[in-house]
XYZ file of C-alpha atoms in Angstrom:
725
model
C 0.442 -24.697 -7.901
C 0.442 -21.080 -6.786
C -0.711 -18.613 -9.455
C 2.131 -17.045 -11.411
C 2.012 -13.952 -13.603
C 3.469 -14.004 -17.102
C 7.085 -12.843 -17.051
C 6.454 -9.853 -19.310
C 3.701 -8.546 -17.069
C 5.852 -9.145 -13.989
C 8.570 -6.971 -15.485
C 6.108 -4.167 -16.204
C 4.846 -4.295 -12.640
C 8.392 -4.223 -11.290
C 9.220 -1.123 -13.292
C 5.991 0.574 -12.272
C 6.624 -0.200 -8.628
C 10.037 1.418 -8.859
C 8.531 4.607 -10.282
C 9.576 3.893 -13.876
C 7.390 3.811 -16.967
C 7.486 1.040 -19.539
C 9.376 2.332 -22.595
C 7.666 1.961 -25.978
C 9.596 1.224 -29.172
C 10.029 4.910 -30.106
C 11.442 5.779 -26.701
C 13.710 2.771 -26.813
C 15.233 3.865 -30.118
C 16.099 7.262 -28.665
C 17.368 5.964 -25.360
C 21.070 6.326 -24.695
C 23.224 3.366 -23.751
C 23.538 4.838 -20.266
C 19.791 4.967 -19.797
C 19.418 1.409 -21.093
C 21.983 0.296 -18.559
C 20.153 2.079 -15.739
C 16.843 0.482 -16.726
C 18.476 -2.941 -16.945
C 20.029 -2.499 -13.510
C 16.719 -1.335 -12.042
C 14.930 -4.318 -13.579
C 17.582 -6.655 -12.194
C 17.242 -5.185 -8.713
C 13.483 -5.521 -8.757
C 13.527 -9.048 -10.165
C 15.910 -10.046 -7.347
C 13.337 -8.926 -4.784
C 13.180 -11.872 -2.348
C 9.403 -11.523 -1.984
C 8.676 -11.980 -5.700
C 9.075 -15.752 -5.465
C 8.433 -18.256 -2.729
C 11.361 -18.443 -0.315
C 13.719 -21.300 -1.269
C 14.697 -21.737 2.379
C 13.503 -24.649 4.473
C 9.704 -24.577 4.926
C 9.570 -21.187 3.131
C 11.359 -19.560 6.051
C 11.801 -15.831 5.228
C 15.066 -14.733 3.630
C 15.894 -12.215 6.338
C 19.502 -11.964 5.125
C 18.347 -10.760 1.704
C 15.358 -8.597 2.606
C 16.050 -4.866 2.489
C 13.826 -1.891 3.218
C 13.675 -1.130 -0.499
C 12.006 -4.480 -1.227
C 8.795 -3.913 0.720
C 7.025 -1.234 -1.300
C 7.574 -2.854 -4.725
C 6.439 -6.200 -3.287
C 3.299 -4.668 -1.807
C 2.436 -2.934 -5.060
C 3.063 -5.941 -7.271
C 1.334 -8.179 -4.719
C -1.837 -6.098 -4.791
C -1.855 -6.001 -8.588
C -1.300 -9.753 -8.886
C -4.024 -10.382 -6.347
C -6.570 -8.270 -8.252
C -5.694 -10.054 -11.491
C -6.314 -13.377 -9.774
C -9.660 -12.119 -8.447
C -10.596 -10.855 -11.928
C -9.893 -14.317 -13.347
C -12.248 -15.827 -10.771
C -14.972 -13.257 -11.401
C -14.866 -13.380 -15.195
C -14.984 -17.139 -15.749
C -18.055 -18.446 -17.552
C -18.636 -21.507 -15.393
C -21.297 -21.360 -12.700
C -19.810 -20.619 -9.268
C -18.692 -23.560 -7.152
C -16.417 -24.119 -4.197
C -13.730 -25.463 -6.530
C -13.741 -22.639 -9.072
C -14.364 -19.698 -6.736
C -13.598 -20.124 -3.039
C -10.605 -22.419 -3.379
C -8.922 -20.145 -5.969
C -9.649 -17.246 -3.606
C -7.875 -19.158 -0.822
C -4.878 -19.673 -3.109
C -4.749 -16.086 -4.343
C -2.602 -13.234 -3.077
C 0.451 -15.298 -2.155
C 2.967 -12.549 -2.905
C 0.911 -10.059 -0.917
C 0.742 -12.552 1.946
C 4.505 -13.088 1.940
C 5.431 -9.429 2.105
C 2.656 -8.489 4.547
C 3.567 -11.190 7.054
C 7.221 -10.165 7.172
C 6.612 -6.409 6.941
C 4.083 -6.168 9.743
C 6.187 -8.428 11.913
C 9.160 -6.138 11.375
C 7.190 -2.965 12.108
C 6.324 -4.567 15.449
C 9.610 -6.281 16.260
C 12.403 -4.315 14.576
C 11.139 -1.168 12.951
C 12.908 1.922 11.634
C 11.981 5.264 10.113
C 11.847 3.896 6.568
C 9.514 1.063 7.524
C 7.251 3.483 9.374
C 7.060 5.726 6.307
C 6.117 2.714 4.193
C 3.543 1.653 6.771
C 1.898 5.082 6.693
C 1.813 5.025 2.901
C 0.580 1.448 2.578
C -2.131 1.503 5.262
C -4.823 3.297 3.181
C -3.738 1.457 0.021
C -4.135 -1.937 1.674
C -7.499 -0.867 3.074
C -8.631 0.151 -0.414
C -7.303 -3.126 -1.817
C -9.313 -5.102 0.724
C -12.443 -3.113 -0.164
C -11.888 -3.724 -3.875
C -12.292 -7.424 -3.198
C -14.926 -7.542 -0.466
C -17.102 -4.918 -2.179
C -16.745 -6.453 -5.657
C -20.363 -7.019 -6.712
C -19.631 -9.750 -9.250
C -17.447 -11.647 -6.811
C -20.062 -11.378 -4.073
C -22.694 -12.674 -6.496
C -20.620 -15.818 -6.960
C -20.041 -16.159 -3.205
C -23.757 -15.724 -2.524
C -24.708 -18.296 -5.149
C -22.420 -20.848 -3.491
C -23.799 -19.915 -0.075
C -27.420 -20.266 -1.206
C -26.726 -23.711 -2.680
C -24.563 -24.998 0.163
C -27.182 -27.481 1.385
C -27.736 -28.874 -2.110
C -24.228 -30.250 -2.592
C -22.136 -32.746 -0.670
C -19.555 -30.917 1.412
C -17.145 -31.851 4.166
C -17.675 -29.848 7.410
C -14.654 -27.601 6.885
C -15.701 -26.663 3.354
C -19.248 -25.982 4.532
C -17.900 -23.691 7.249
C -15.614 -21.930 4.752
C -18.628 -21.062 2.592
C -20.502 -19.655 5.570
C -17.557 -17.680 6.921
C -16.564 -16.132 3.583
C -20.162 -15.126 2.903
C -20.381 -13.545 6.357
C -17.132 -11.649 5.755
C -18.504 -10.113 2.577
C -21.775 -9.125 4.238
C -19.990 -7.620 7.244
C -17.707 -5.693 4.899
C -20.766 -4.035 3.326
C -21.387 -6.157 0.233
C -25.166 -5.775 0.577
C -25.110 -1.989 0.988
C -26.118 0.510 -1.677
C -23.483 2.003 -3.960
C -23.550 5.258 -1.992
C -23.173 3.439 1.318
C -20.278 1.398 -0.042
C -18.432 4.575 -0.948
C -18.921 5.819 2.612
C -17.607 2.528 3.987
C -14.529 2.768 1.744
C -13.806 6.295 2.937
C -14.215 5.296 6.590
C -11.966 2.261 6.165
C -9.266 4.353 4.512
C -9.378 6.990 7.258
C -9.318 4.299 9.943
C -6.277 2.627 8.405
C -4.386 5.915 8.455
C -5.455 6.833 11.992
C -4.738 3.392 13.446
C -1.257 3.416 11.940
C -0.586 6.887 13.329
C -1.850 5.833 16.774
C 0.430 2.803 16.986
C 3.415 4.818 15.751
C 2.708 7.461 18.388
C 2.574 4.797 21.108
C 6.036 3.485 20.234
C 7.516 6.962 19.816
C 5.973 8.149 23.071
C 7.336 5.181 25.022
C 10.824 6.104 23.862
C 10.296 9.848 24.336
C 8.891 9.395 27.863
C 11.854 7.451 29.236
C 12.745 8.890 32.645
C 16.188 10.478 33.076
C 17.769 9.975 36.503
C 20.690 12.142 37.534
C 22.316 10.113 40.319
C 22.919 6.497 41.210
C 21.640 7.155 44.736
C 18.133 7.757 43.382
C 18.139 4.190 42.059
C 18.670 2.590 45.472
C 16.709 -0.628 45.617
C 17.207 -1.598 41.972
C 19.511 -4.487 41.148
C 23.029 -3.733 39.956
C 22.222 -5.333 36.613
C 19.276 -3.026 36.019
C 21.207 0.040 37.174
C 23.950 -0.790 34.699
C 21.348 -1.281 31.964
C 19.943 2.172 32.773
C 23.442 3.652 32.561
C 24.062 2.043 29.198
C 20.691 3.252 27.912
C 21.602 6.819 28.908
C 25.023 6.512 27.306
C 23.417 5.385 24.052
C 21.437 8.650 24.119
C 24.579 10.736 24.729
C 23.788 11.240 28.415
C 26.987 9.834 29.881
C 26.902 9.665 33.686
C 23.126 9.641 33.901
C 20.570 6.835 33.939
C 17.644 6.256 31.596
C 14.621 4.206 32.669
C 12.707 3.036 29.632
C 8.952 2.590 29.962
C 6.883 -0.431 29.103
C 3.500 0.062 27.458
C 1.525 -0.779 30.605
C 0.611 1.832 33.219
C 2.628 0.191 36.010
C 6.372 0.029 35.440
C 8.766 -2.677 36.770
C 11.159 -0.321 38.652
C 8.297 0.818 40.908
C 8.485 -2.453 42.831
C 12.023 -1.857 44.050
C 12.869 1.871 43.955
C 13.075 3.343 47.456
C 13.001 6.958 46.255
C 9.298 7.868 46.403
C 9.732 11.067 44.394
C 11.308 9.083 41.553
C 8.542 6.500 41.730
C 6.000 9.309 41.388
C 7.848 10.774 38.416
C 7.911 7.400 36.659
C 4.216 6.739 37.216
C 3.153 10.220 36.161
C 5.286 9.960 33.017
C 3.703 6.615 32.277
C 0.113 7.792 32.756
C 0.631 10.978 30.724
C 1.716 9.210 27.551
C -0.325 10.178 24.531
C -2.218 12.941 26.332
C 0.485 15.451 27.280
C 0.535 17.407 24.019
C 3.385 17.358 21.542
C 3.999 15.314 18.418
C 2.846 11.987 19.886
C -0.415 13.050 21.520
C -3.018 10.417 20.631
C -6.234 12.084 21.771
C -7.250 13.239 18.306
C -6.463 9.858 16.720
C -8.407 7.872 19.310
C -11.540 10.020 19.324
C -11.659 10.047 15.522
C -11.227 6.265 15.403
C -14.060 5.778 17.900
C -16.348 8.092 15.945
C -15.581 6.481 12.590
C -16.119 2.995 13.986
C -19.471 4.083 15.414
C -20.459 5.603 12.065
C -19.494 2.432 10.212
C -21.476 0.290 12.653
C -24.529 2.487 12.099
C -24.160 2.162 8.318
C -24.036 -1.601 8.780
C -27.228 -1.546 10.840
C -25.748 -2.035 14.317
C -26.321 0.022 17.444
C -22.598 0.526 17.995
C -19.180 -0.825 17.077
C -19.114 -3.244 20.021
C -22.364 -4.841 18.866
C -20.902 -5.202 15.370
C -17.593 -6.604 16.619
C -19.016 -9.042 19.180
C -21.429 -10.668 16.742
C -18.690 -13.017 15.478
C -17.120 -13.668 18.899
C -18.139 -16.370 21.335
C -19.686 -13.715 23.602
C -22.044 -12.650 20.756
C -23.564 -9.604 22.512
C -22.626 -6.516 24.507
C -25.047 -7.685 27.186
C -23.049 -10.877 27.743
C -19.780 -8.942 28.032
C -21.236 -6.235 30.258
C -22.776 -8.836 32.549
C -19.477 -10.687 32.992
C -17.495 -7.513 33.721
C -20.174 -6.191 36.074
C -20.211 -9.502 37.944
C -16.450 -9.448 38.525
C -15.765 -5.761 39.158
C -17.311 -5.262 42.656
C -15.468 -8.205 44.220
C -12.199 -7.220 42.514
C -12.461 -3.625 43.759
C -13.300 -4.807 47.278
C -10.194 -7.027 47.242
C -8.063 -4.154 45.955
C -9.280 -1.901 48.759
C -8.398 -4.552 51.349
C -4.948 -4.882 49.810
C -4.536 -1.096 49.879
C -5.454 -1.042 53.588
C -2.739 -3.627 54.313
C -0.177 -1.440 52.562
C -1.341 1.698 54.337
C -0.805 -0.098 57.638
C 2.826 -0.704 56.720
C 3.268 2.918 55.603
C 1.844 4.124 58.912
C 3.923 1.695 60.958
C 7.069 2.984 59.267
C 6.132 6.578 60.097
C 5.245 7.485 56.538
C 3.240 10.683 56.530
C 1.382 10.037 53.278
C -1.502 8.109 51.783
C -0.836 5.170 49.466
C -0.667 6.299 45.819
C -0.498 4.397 42.539
C 3.295 4.797 42.419
C 3.558 3.192 45.858
C 1.512 0.068 45.158
C 4.127 -2.313 43.786
C 6.744 -1.182 46.312
C 4.525 -1.785 49.331
C 2.921 -4.890 47.830
C 6.375 -6.457 47.987
C 6.638 -5.458 51.655
C 3.257 -7.063 52.392
C 4.325 -10.185 50.526
C 7.523 -10.397 52.532
C 5.704 -9.763 55.815
C 2.896 -12.225 55.128
C 4.812 -15.011 53.427
C 8.404 -14.238 54.468
C 9.018 -14.048 50.769
C 10.629 -11.451 48.511
C 9.868 -11.859 44.799
C 13.488 -10.975 43.978
C 14.516 -14.254 45.629
C 13.134 -16.080 42.617
C 15.181 -14.416 39.894
C 18.417 -16.435 40.365
C 16.362 -19.571 39.655
C 14.736 -18.235 36.486
C 17.547 -17.969 33.956
C 15.987 -17.420 30.535
C 17.577 -20.281 28.608
C 16.620 -22.711 31.373
C 13.071 -21.371 31.420
C 12.819 -21.782 27.638
C 14.518 -25.131 27.058
C 14.097 -26.906 30.384
C 10.729 -25.365 31.187
C 8.653 -24.385 28.149
C 10.126 -26.955 25.756
C 10.322 -29.664 28.415
C 6.631 -29.224 29.235
C 5.763 -29.511 25.520
C 7.773 -32.741 25.387
C 6.008 -34.214 28.406
C 2.486 -33.189 27.391
C 2.667 -33.521 23.597
C 5.814 -35.514 22.792
C 7.573 -32.613 21.016
C 11.344 -32.210 20.729
C 13.378 -29.173 19.663
C 16.650 -28.606 17.818
C 18.178 -25.158 17.494
C 18.955 -24.155 13.900
C 21.942 -21.883 13.317
C 21.814 -22.097 9.516
C 18.678 -19.994 9.012
C 19.050 -16.192 8.845
C 17.575 -13.906 11.511
C 16.602 -10.228 11.432
C 18.333 -9.362 14.721
C 21.287 -10.968 16.458
C 19.393 -12.099 19.579
C 16.710 -13.985 17.630
C 16.867 -17.786 17.793
C 15.330 -20.458 15.553
C 14.292 -23.993 16.497
C 13.037 -26.889 14.436
C 10.155 -28.623 16.204
C 9.680 -32.379 15.839
C 6.501 -34.308 16.506
C 6.339 -37.427 18.644
C 6.911 -39.629 15.567
C 10.092 -37.749 14.657
C 8.630 -35.828 11.729
C 9.090 -32.070 11.430
C 6.097 -30.209 12.818
C 7.161 -26.559 12.549
C 9.852 -23.924 12.814
C 9.751 -21.761 15.931
C 11.368 -18.310 16.215
C 12.088 -16.786 19.623
C 12.726 -13.019 19.889
C 13.131 -12.387 23.637
C 14.604 -8.955 24.301
C 13.283 -5.401 24.475
C 14.793 -2.703 22.238
C 13.770 0.780 21.093
C 12.751 -0.561 17.681
C 10.276 -3.031 19.206
C 6.751 -2.334 20.390
C 5.786 -3.142 23.964
C 4.109 -6.283 25.211
C 4.438 -9.863 24.041
C 2.876 -11.590 21.052
C 2.927 -14.496 18.618
C 2.718 -14.333 14.844
C 2.990 -16.723 11.910
C 5.316 -16.207 8.944
C 3.869 -19.299 7.283
C 0.479 -20.680 8.327
C -0.297 -24.375 8.179
C -2.580 -25.483 5.334
C -3.140 -28.901 3.816
C -4.529 -27.224 0.686
C -1.272 -25.335 0.149
C 0.975 -28.042 1.581
C 2.407 -25.551 4.089
C 3.810 -26.304 7.523
C 3.847 -23.533 10.156
C 6.656 -21.087 10.828
C 5.662 -19.221 13.993
C 7.324 -16.716 16.291
C 7.128 -15.497 19.874
C 8.147 -11.960 20.848
C 8.883 -10.885 24.437
C 10.224 -7.675 25.986
C 12.782 -8.926 28.526
C 15.562 -6.541 29.520
C 18.849 -7.783 28.102
C 21.816 -7.655 30.488
C 24.452 -5.188 29.318
C 27.429 -7.070 30.728
C 26.829 -10.350 28.938
C 25.682 -11.946 32.177
C 22.702 -14.246 32.656
C 19.197 -13.099 31.789
C 17.237 -13.578 35.016
C 13.466 -13.361 34.778
C 10.745 -12.244 37.121
C 7.958 -14.696 37.819
C 5.668 -12.585 35.602
C 8.151 -12.901 32.736
C 8.244 -16.662 33.229
C 4.444 -16.689 33.017
C 4.516 -14.611 29.831
C 7.053 -16.973 28.230
C 4.799 -19.978 28.867
C 1.733 -17.980 27.776
C 3.115 -16.933 24.409
C 4.318 -20.437 23.701
C 0.726 -21.567 24.191
C -0.155 -19.374 21.203
C 2.765 -20.901 19.298
C 1.489 -24.418 20.027
C -1.947 -23.400 18.732
C -0.280 -22.377 15.471
C 2.035 -25.395 15.284
C -0.653 -28.000 16.002
C -2.994 -26.661 13.333
C -4.192 -29.400 10.987
C -6.716 -27.756 8.681
C -7.263 -27.733 4.938
C -7.879 -24.060 4.306
C -5.526 -21.185 5.205
C -8.615 -19.248 6.331
C -8.882 -21.456 9.445
C -5.218 -21.976 10.233
C -3.829 -21.918 13.756
C -4.988 -18.984 15.834
C -7.665 -17.894 13.322
C -10.342 -18.163 15.982
C -12.546 -15.586 17.746
C -10.628 -13.012 19.778
C -12.330 -14.110 22.983
C -11.189 -17.687 22.364
C -7.635 -17.142 21.099
C -6.219 -16.413 24.572
C -7.651 -19.615 25.995
C -5.022 -22.155 24.803
C -2.194 -19.788 25.724
C -3.568 -19.301 29.230
C -3.884 -23.072 29.644
C -0.184 -23.431 28.837
C 0.650 -21.198 31.806
C -0.305 -24.005 34.174
C 2.897 -25.916 33.461
C 5.123 -23.129 34.844
C 4.264 -24.205 38.411
C 3.672 -27.893 37.739
C 6.079 -29.595 40.186
C 7.788 -31.792 37.583
C 8.367 -28.856 35.218
C 9.319 -26.300 37.857
C 11.853 -28.673 39.352
C 13.435 -29.112 35.916
C 13.972 -25.435 35.063
C 14.017 -23.562 38.411
C 17.670 -24.116 39.239
C 20.165 -21.540 40.482
C 22.010 -20.056 37.517
C 25.390 -20.224 39.327
C 25.248 -23.317 41.510
C 22.788 -25.448 39.570
C 20.961 -26.198 42.797
C 17.217 -26.683 42.633
C 14.912 -24.054 44.054
C 14.455 -24.934 47.741
C 11.144 -26.588 48.518
C 10.443 -23.879 51.102
C 10.760 -21.162 48.446
C 8.687 -23.202 45.999
C 5.941 -23.563 48.597
C 5.926 -19.792 49.056
C 5.590 -19.262 45.308
C 2.571 -21.510 45.244
C 1.102 -19.941 48.376
C 1.191 -16.462 46.850
C -0.715 -17.305 43.671
C -3.754 -15.365 44.889
C -1.689 -12.543 46.365
C -2.404 -9.061 44.950
C -5.224 -10.438 42.768
C -7.478 -7.543 43.758
C -5.075 -5.140 42.099
C -4.339 -7.191 38.996
C -7.992 -8.010 38.393
C -9.136 -4.428 38.941
C -6.518 -2.871 36.644
C -7.425 -5.391 33.942
C -11.183 -4.906 34.342
C -10.743 -1.115 34.287
C -9.037 -1.361 30.908
C -11.693 -3.780 29.615
C -14.479 -1.467 30.741
C -12.763 1.498 29.063
C -12.621 -0.503 25.845
C -16.365 -1.186 26.015
C -17.109 2.445 26.883
C -15.292 3.654 23.779
C -17.054 1.180 21.530
C -20.600 1.135 22.899
C -21.267 4.753 21.895
C -23.268 6.204 19.043
C -21.297 8.566 16.749
C -22.797 11.690 18.310
C -21.818 10.515 21.819
C -18.071 10.269 21.117
C -16.182 13.089 22.857
C -13.748 15.362 21.050
C -10.027 15.230 21.777
C -10.234 17.852 24.519
C -12.924 15.851 26.313
C -11.112 12.519 26.197
C -9.648 12.541 29.711
C -12.947 13.635 31.269
C -14.742 10.882 29.354
C -12.244 8.294 30.576
C -12.625 9.411 34.197
C -16.426 9.324 33.981
C -16.395 5.875 32.365
C -14.290 4.433 35.179
C -16.450 6.132 37.805
C -19.680 4.844 36.279
C -18.276 1.320 36.140
C -17.254 1.447 39.802
C -13.537 0.932 39.142
C -12.239 4.489 39.614
C -9.488 3.954 42.181
C -6.635 6.462 42.312
C -4.367 3.733 43.610
C -5.218 1.341 40.755
C -5.003 2.959 37.308
C -6.232 0.940 34.324
C -3.631 -1.410 32.930
C -3.702 0.839 29.861
C -5.041 4.363 29.662
C -6.919 5.148 26.468
C -4.138 7.042 24.721
C -1.641 4.156 24.837
C -4.159 1.304 24.702
C -2.808 -0.358 21.550
C -5.064 -3.401 21.882
C -8.252 -1.446 21.194
C -6.804 0.315 18.160
C -5.709 -3.020 16.727
C -7.439 -6.367 16.658
C -8.901 -6.197 20.155
C -11.302 -3.289 19.586
C -14.283 -4.027 21.843
C -12.417 -7.256 22.609
C -10.032 -6.656 25.499
C -12.505 -8.515 27.723
C -11.265 -11.609 25.853
C -8.552 -12.369 28.393
C -10.976 -12.802 31.280
C -13.562 -14.502 29.047
C -10.905 -16.969 27.927
C -9.730 -17.416 31.505
C -13.106 -18.895 32.409
C -12.354 -21.652 29.889
C -8.730 -21.864 30.979
C -9.442 -22.243 34.706
C -12.034 -24.922 33.995
C -9.566 -26.731 31.711
C -6.848 -26.718 34.377
C -9.314 -28.403 36.730
C -10.016 -31.003 34.018
C -6.301 -31.786 33.664
C -5.931 -32.143 37.425
C -8.988 -34.384 37.691
C -7.777 -36.617 34.849
C -4.253 -37.360 35.972
C -2.462 -34.095 35.234
C 0.564 -34.040 32.940
C 0.092 -37.097 30.746
C 0.511 -37.658 27.028
C -3.025 -38.997 26.930
C -4.395 -35.708 28.259
C -2.165 -33.636 25.989
C -3.136 -35.636 22.916
C -6.812 -35.281 23.810
C -6.471 -31.493 24.094
C -4.540 -31.368 20.834
C -6.846 -33.631 18.847
C -10.186 -32.277 20.033
C -9.300 -28.580 20.156
C -5.817 -27.263 19.316
C -5.504 -28.883 15.885
C -8.798 -27.536 14.535
C -7.908 -23.841 14.346
C -11.070 -22.023 13.341
C -12.457 -24.861 11.245
C -15.062 -25.676 13.918
C -17.150 -23.351 16.075
C -15.056 -22.362 19.094
C -17.480 -23.357 21.829
C -18.188 -26.640 20.051
C -14.446 -27.323 20.253
C -14.470 -26.594 23.979
C -17.395 -28.954 24.558
C -15.713 -31.631 22.418
C -12.667 -31.376 24.662
C -14.329 -30.817 28.028
C -17.493 -32.819 27.569
C -19.485 -29.998 29.180
C -20.125 -26.260 29.109
C -17.551 -24.082 30.925
C -17.917 -23.484 34.661
C -16.982 -20.025 35.986
C -16.347 -21.195 39.557
C -12.688 -22.208 39.055
C -11.952 -18.692 37.790
C -13.626 -17.086 40.793
C -11.562 -19.237 43.141
C -8.322 -18.537 41.257
C -8.866 -14.773 41.360
C -10.083 -14.731 44.950
C -13.505 -13.551 43.813
C -15.462 -16.385 45.377
């Protein structure tokens, strides 16, 4: 049973959350009938808040059709109060601390807060609005303080420590033993062993960080929208597809710029139109607009926010006894140390840069042969890379798009691969509410026909949605709670304006398979405690299963099933398929260098002492020096993200953006294992699921890899894949 508050206390909390005070008997006697009616109506509204009770929908699926902006703040406030009452009950019991009377009740606590937080933070990423952003700004420091109230609670920590100290004296299953160790570590890393004065400093830093991080992410979204490039004439868009030109026209019309064209920006430095636009001046304008985001002055400039975050993180790390924030952050990752991360990045960077320079020389040759009187620039790269691809492989990437219709990619590619490898089947549900008209819901069935999960797909870009692609869970699997997973994937595909087919690039196909790998990790979870559910693994391990799932996009059996022409239904010609496969290592110098540059920037920001962090005015000079010192300062290859719109390092990937390449070592080695053991078979899929995917964070990450692979990871397959051998 999930803890419930007494009804009377629930009513008081509802009134308080709405800004009302609880009337005493004297006030009630003097209250007019009108006021009584108003109070009754307010109470009714608050008690109808869909977050206040567990969702009655299938598998606790969120009641998106009933959730309104006005529900979030009262639910957060009541949720925090309920949670603290539950913690107080744990702390103040007379019985000696045990797993059963302390840690398990802690795992069960805070259910209301969990419900509202999961939906709210998904909406502020996927479908936000001004009201939600105001609530986010208000709640960020309050939620930080709430977290500190629990993790810095001395009496609660005393109980946790007592259980930790006695963990070898009682009989425990492996998952329970790990829960004790992880919870104890969380308290220590939050500052539970610090002095009272130091704890107050930690609380202040955490509160400031919560506010700054929220402001940074809001600025990133606002700046993406504000930096959209306005194009005056259709002629300037020569080279773009008619579908994309029409989308640009519709985007301009929506902004009251009839007759013009608006090119929205993605959150990465490179922008998709640069690959096809023939107008070099427009390409330059797009790239310069992209690179200037967050550092061009104005309301959305992020230099102050980023430098303050870096300084505060460094100060907190010092308080905790660490040399820098990266050292603090990496301690719980599989990498463990800054030395390990620095060594990996330093090993890869020189070869990547050398490859990028060779690629640049090939493009310069084409520019020169065409009589171009200019040197290759960053805004030229994608455009001329396509020319090199066509020249070298007689292959234009745009030839693929007619064969990559989104619904085919999803159902006949992603879902079909999951059926072949894991025995899963999917049924679209039209009876469950969605928060936006393009969102789709699928029930996922296991090989034995039982329901495994609900899967939500949110494919299209919109101004209310942050950039990138991600997975999240609305309900996490837990045997303790009896919960099955409800997980979601979010993409940023451009939606056709004319109702025509959604045709993907090969990169978008890859992203669709990648994000579903995260979804599988969440759906296959089979753990007892919510703490370990699904993707609750180290940051430098979480990308590994999703990267493995990318392999199926080019697996012949899968590709043949989904890569069919959207008009004729004809399969992709074998000749074109062969060219796709032949170009897998094409342009890897660029893609590896831009990624490594961003990873090295992340480490530079987080391997500083507080006094070394630059001020806002010095940010751009610091960034340039960091790239130069790392040997990745190429004008033609900007970092995938510049510091001021690098959302990963403000969020959960601080000092952790290296995780993608770290995980790719495991991924590339795993792909070789699949190939060596018969490829796409249920036996192989079940082995991967049973030894690794189903365990979430309940077992040490590298132990899981060894259990699956039977050996330590080998970096050689990655070097070959990236052309770094």
